[in-house]
Short mmCIF file of C-alpha atoms in Angstrom, two decimals:
data_model
loop_
_atom_site.label_atom_id
_atom_site.label_comp_id
_atom_site.label_asym_id
_atom_site.label_seq_id
_atom_site.Cartn_x
_atom_site.Cartn_y
_atom_site.Cartn_z
CA MET A 1 199.18 60.52 129.85
CA PRO A 2 198.39 59.01 133.28
CA THR A 3 198.26 61.14 136.42
CA VAL A 4 201.67 61.35 138.09
CA ASP A 5 202.11 60.98 141.83
CA TYR A 6 204.83 63.51 142.63
CA ARG A 7 206.75 62.86 145.85
CA VAL A 8 209.79 64.20 147.71
CA ASN A 9 211.13 62.03 150.54
CA ASN A 10 208.02 59.89 150.11
CA LYS A 11 205.80 62.88 150.86
CA LYS A 12 203.21 63.79 148.24
CA ILE A 13 203.65 67.24 146.73
CA PRO A 14 201.34 69.22 144.41
CA SER A 15 201.82 69.52 140.67
CA VAL A 16 202.37 72.82 138.92
CA THR A 17 198.85 72.70 137.49
CA THR A 18 197.35 71.92 140.92
CA VAL A 19 199.02 74.99 142.42
CA LEU A 20 197.91 77.21 139.54
CA GLY A 21 194.41 75.74 139.56
CA ARG A 22 193.89 76.73 143.20
CA PHE A 23 194.17 80.43 142.32
CA LYS A 24 192.94 80.46 138.73
CA ASN A 25 190.41 83.12 137.80
CA ALA A 26 187.21 81.12 137.35
CA THR A 27 185.13 83.86 135.71
CA GLY A 28 185.62 82.48 132.22
CA LEU A 29 184.72 78.94 133.33
CA ILE A 30 181.60 80.19 135.09
CA ILE A 31 180.41 82.00 131.96
CA TRP A 32 181.18 78.93 129.84
CA ALA A 33 179.41 76.60 132.29
CA ASN A 34 176.35 78.88 132.32
CA LYS A 35 176.22 78.91 128.50
CA LEU A 36 176.47 75.12 128.42
CA GLY A 37 173.62 74.87 130.92
CA LEU A 38 171.45 77.16 128.81
CA ASP A 39 172.22 74.94 125.81
CA GLY A 40 171.25 71.83 127.78
CA LYS A 41 174.80 70.48 127.95
CA SER A 42 176.67 69.06 130.94
CA TYR A 43 179.59 71.19 132.13
CA HIS A 44 181.48 68.16 133.47
CA ASP A 45 180.98 66.19 130.25
CA GLU A 46 182.19 69.07 128.08
CA LEU A 47 185.15 69.74 130.37
CA LYS A 48 186.17 66.08 130.12
CA LYS A 49 185.88 66.18 126.34
CA ALA A 50 188.16 69.22 126.20
CA GLY A 51 190.68 67.49 128.46
CA ASP A 52 190.54 64.32 126.37
CA ILE A 53 191.33 66.30 123.22
CA GLY A 54 194.36 67.89 124.86
CA THR A 55 195.59 64.53 126.15
CA ALA A 56 195.11 62.90 122.75
CA LEU A 57 197.09 65.65 121.04
CA HIS A 58 199.97 65.29 123.51
CA ASP A 59 200.08 61.51 123.04
CA LEU A 60 200.00 61.75 119.25
CA ALA A 61 202.58 64.53 119.14
CA GLU A 62 204.95 62.55 121.35
CA ALA A 63 204.54 59.43 119.19
CA HIS A 64 205.24 61.43 116.01
CA ILE A 65 208.27 63.16 117.49
CA LYS A 66 209.71 59.82 118.67
CA ASN A 67 208.92 58.12 115.36
CA GLU A 68 206.64 55.63 117.09
CA TYR A 69 203.66 53.95 115.47
CA TYR A 70 200.31 55.72 115.73
CA GLU A 71 197.06 55.88 113.80
CA MET A 72 195.43 59.09 112.68
CA PRO A 73 192.64 59.98 115.12
CA GLN A 74 189.01 59.52 114.12
CA ASP A 75 187.75 62.37 116.27
CA VAL A 76 187.41 65.45 114.04
CA LYS A 77 188.65 67.95 116.64
CA VAL A 78 191.62 65.82 117.67
CA ARG A 79 192.56 65.30 114.01
CA HIS A 80 192.27 69.05 113.40
CA CYS A 81 194.61 69.85 116.31
CA PHE A 82 197.06 67.11 115.31
CA ASN A 83 197.20 68.25 111.68
CA GLN A 84 198.13 71.72 112.91
CA PHE A 85 200.88 70.17 115.02
CA LEU A 86 202.18 68.17 112.04
CA THR A 87 202.35 71.29 109.88
CA TRP A 88 204.27 73.17 112.58
CA TRP A 89 206.61 70.35 113.53
CA ASP A 90 207.42 69.14 110.04
CA ASN A 91 208.35 72.68 109.04
CA SER A 92 210.62 73.22 112.03
CA ASP A 93 214.25 72.18 112.35
CA TYR A 94 214.36 71.52 116.09
CA LYS A 95 216.52 68.73 117.45
CA VAL A 96 214.74 66.77 120.17
CA THR A 97 216.49 66.58 123.53
CA TRP A 98 213.66 64.72 125.30
CA THR A 99 209.87 64.49 125.55
CA GLU A 100 207.61 64.44 128.63
CA LYS A 101 209.85 63.93 131.65
CA ASN A 102 208.56 63.90 135.24
CA PHE A 103 210.45 66.11 137.69
CA CYS A 104 210.15 67.15 141.33
CA SER A 105 211.58 70.21 143.03
CA GLU A 106 213.09 69.44 146.42
CA LYS A 107 213.68 73.15 146.95
CA TYR A 108 210.12 74.37 146.33
CA LEU A 109 208.22 71.09 146.78
CA TYR A 110 206.20 70.72 143.61
CA GLY A 111 206.26 68.47 140.57
CA GLY A 112 205.58 68.71 136.87
CA THR A 113 205.92 67.10 133.46
CA PRO A 114 207.17 69.45 130.72
CA ASP A 115 206.08 68.50 127.19
CA LEU A 116 209.21 68.87 125.12
CA LEU A 117 212.81 70.08 125.27
CA VAL A 118 214.54 70.88 121.98
CA ASN A 119 217.98 72.20 121.01
CA GLU A 120 219.18 71.45 124.57
CA ASN A 121 217.65 74.58 126.15
CA ILE A 122 214.34 75.47 124.44
CA LEU A 123 211.20 74.40 126.27
CA VAL A 124 208.02 73.77 124.26
CA ASP A 125 204.48 73.37 125.57
CA PHE A 126 201.40 72.32 123.58
CA LYS A 127 197.92 73.75 124.16
CA THR A 128 194.50 73.27 122.53
CA SER A 129 192.77 76.14 124.32
CA LYS A 130 190.93 79.15 122.88
CA ALA A 131 193.76 81.53 123.78
CA ILE A 132 197.19 81.76 125.36
CA TYR A 133 196.58 82.68 128.99
CA PRO A 134 198.98 84.26 131.52
CA ASP A 135 199.09 81.14 133.68
CA TYR A 136 200.73 79.27 130.75
CA LEU A 137 203.79 81.48 131.17
CA ILE A 138 203.77 80.87 134.92
CA GLN A 139 203.50 77.14 134.24
CA GLY A 140 206.46 77.34 131.85
CA SER A 141 208.53 79.19 134.45
CA ALA A 142 207.86 76.44 137.00
CA TYR A 143 208.88 73.81 134.44
CA ALA A 144 212.06 75.76 133.66
CA GLN A 145 212.96 75.68 137.36
CA LEU A 146 212.36 71.92 137.48
CA ILE A 147 214.70 71.39 134.53
CA LYS A 148 217.36 73.65 136.02
CA GLU A 149 217.15 71.95 139.40
CA ASN A 150 217.18 68.39 138.07
CA GLN A 151 219.29 68.63 134.92
CA ASN A 152 221.32 71.80 135.42
CA ILE A 153 219.96 73.22 132.17
CA GLU A 154 219.10 76.91 131.93
CA ILE A 155 216.10 77.40 129.67
CA GLU A 156 216.83 80.16 127.16
CA LYS A 157 213.43 80.24 125.46
CA PHE A 158 209.90 79.01 126.20
CA ILE A 159 207.56 78.39 123.26
CA ILE A 160 203.82 77.91 123.60
CA CYS A 161 202.24 76.21 120.59
CA ARG A 162 198.48 76.58 120.56
CA PHE A 163 196.65 74.24 118.20
CA PRO A 164 192.99 75.29 118.62
CA LYS A 165 190.06 72.90 118.38
CA ASP A 166 188.03 75.32 116.26
CA ASN A 167 188.83 76.84 112.86
CA THR A 168 191.11 79.60 114.18
CA GLU A 169 194.77 79.58 113.21
CA THR A 170 197.70 78.02 115.03
CA GLU A 171 199.30 80.44 117.48
CA ILE A 172 202.98 80.32 118.42
CA LYS A 173 204.27 82.56 121.19
CA GLU A 174 207.82 82.80 122.50
CA PHE A 175 209.06 83.97 125.90
CA SER A 176 212.61 84.83 126.93
CA LYS A 177 214.67 83.67 129.87
CA ASP A 178 213.98 87.00 131.59
CA ASP A 179 210.22 86.49 131.07
CA LEU A 180 210.50 83.09 132.76
CA LYS A 181 212.47 84.45 135.70
CA TYR A 182 209.89 87.18 136.25
CA ALA A 183 207.00 84.74 136.05
CA PHE A 184 208.68 82.34 138.47
CA LYS A 185 208.66 85.03 141.16
CA TYR A 186 204.88 84.89 140.90
CA PHE A 187 204.81 81.09 140.98
CA LYS A 188 206.89 81.04 144.18
CA THR A 189 204.31 83.32 145.78
CA LEU A 190 201.49 81.01 144.66
CA ARG A 191 203.36 77.97 145.96
CA LYS A 192 203.60 79.52 149.42
CA ALA A 193 199.99 80.64 149.27
CA PHE A 194 198.95 77.09 148.33
CA ASP A 195 200.19 75.74 151.68
CA LEU A 196 198.76 78.68 153.60
CA ASP A 197 195.40 78.20 151.90
CA LYS A 198 195.33 74.55 152.96
CA GLN A 199 196.12 75.48 156.56
CA ILE A 200 193.47 78.20 156.64
CA SER A 201 190.92 75.75 155.26
CA LYS A 202 191.78 73.28 158.02
CA LEU A 203 191.36 76.00 160.65
CA ALA A 204 188.01 77.00 159.20
CA ARG A 205 186.76 73.42 159.36
CA LYS A 206 188.07 72.82 162.87
CA LYS A 207 185.36 72.48 165.51
#
């Protein structure tokens, strides 16, 4: 999926992932990068590979859900993730409302592209990571706000479907409407801090 340029009144605004990325705990990435270096691998190359796998899964999942033509991936890890998705999806009875829509929040000035809405009010997000991390819930809460603001739909449930690249099992985790509301309080704080951080950085660089 191509990078989306989110704008409100022709002014560029950050994405949900950009806001979360500014304050993400980098300890795990540092340890991973160090291990890659010790193994003689490039951190940037491996990070890109991981991102490519996630993007490929999203594209294939969307094509399957929409009954569009696709070919099974040749990459072993992508095929492994996609097969997990197929098993989960083909054994579910969800009715698709829409897939991958771009939204902007005029109220909080951020944008995002949720993966999938089913049964009118259940939000689904796909991951290929090693675990389900707290910022995924925060991300889901920000997406729920986007949907409420733009489509007047109150999300009743948020489902994270993790289809890992290794041989571990598929992980499905559900969060309630109350969970989302609580997490969004945190996102609003991060959104404000994002702007403050930019201003402080400008002041620090000012001669």
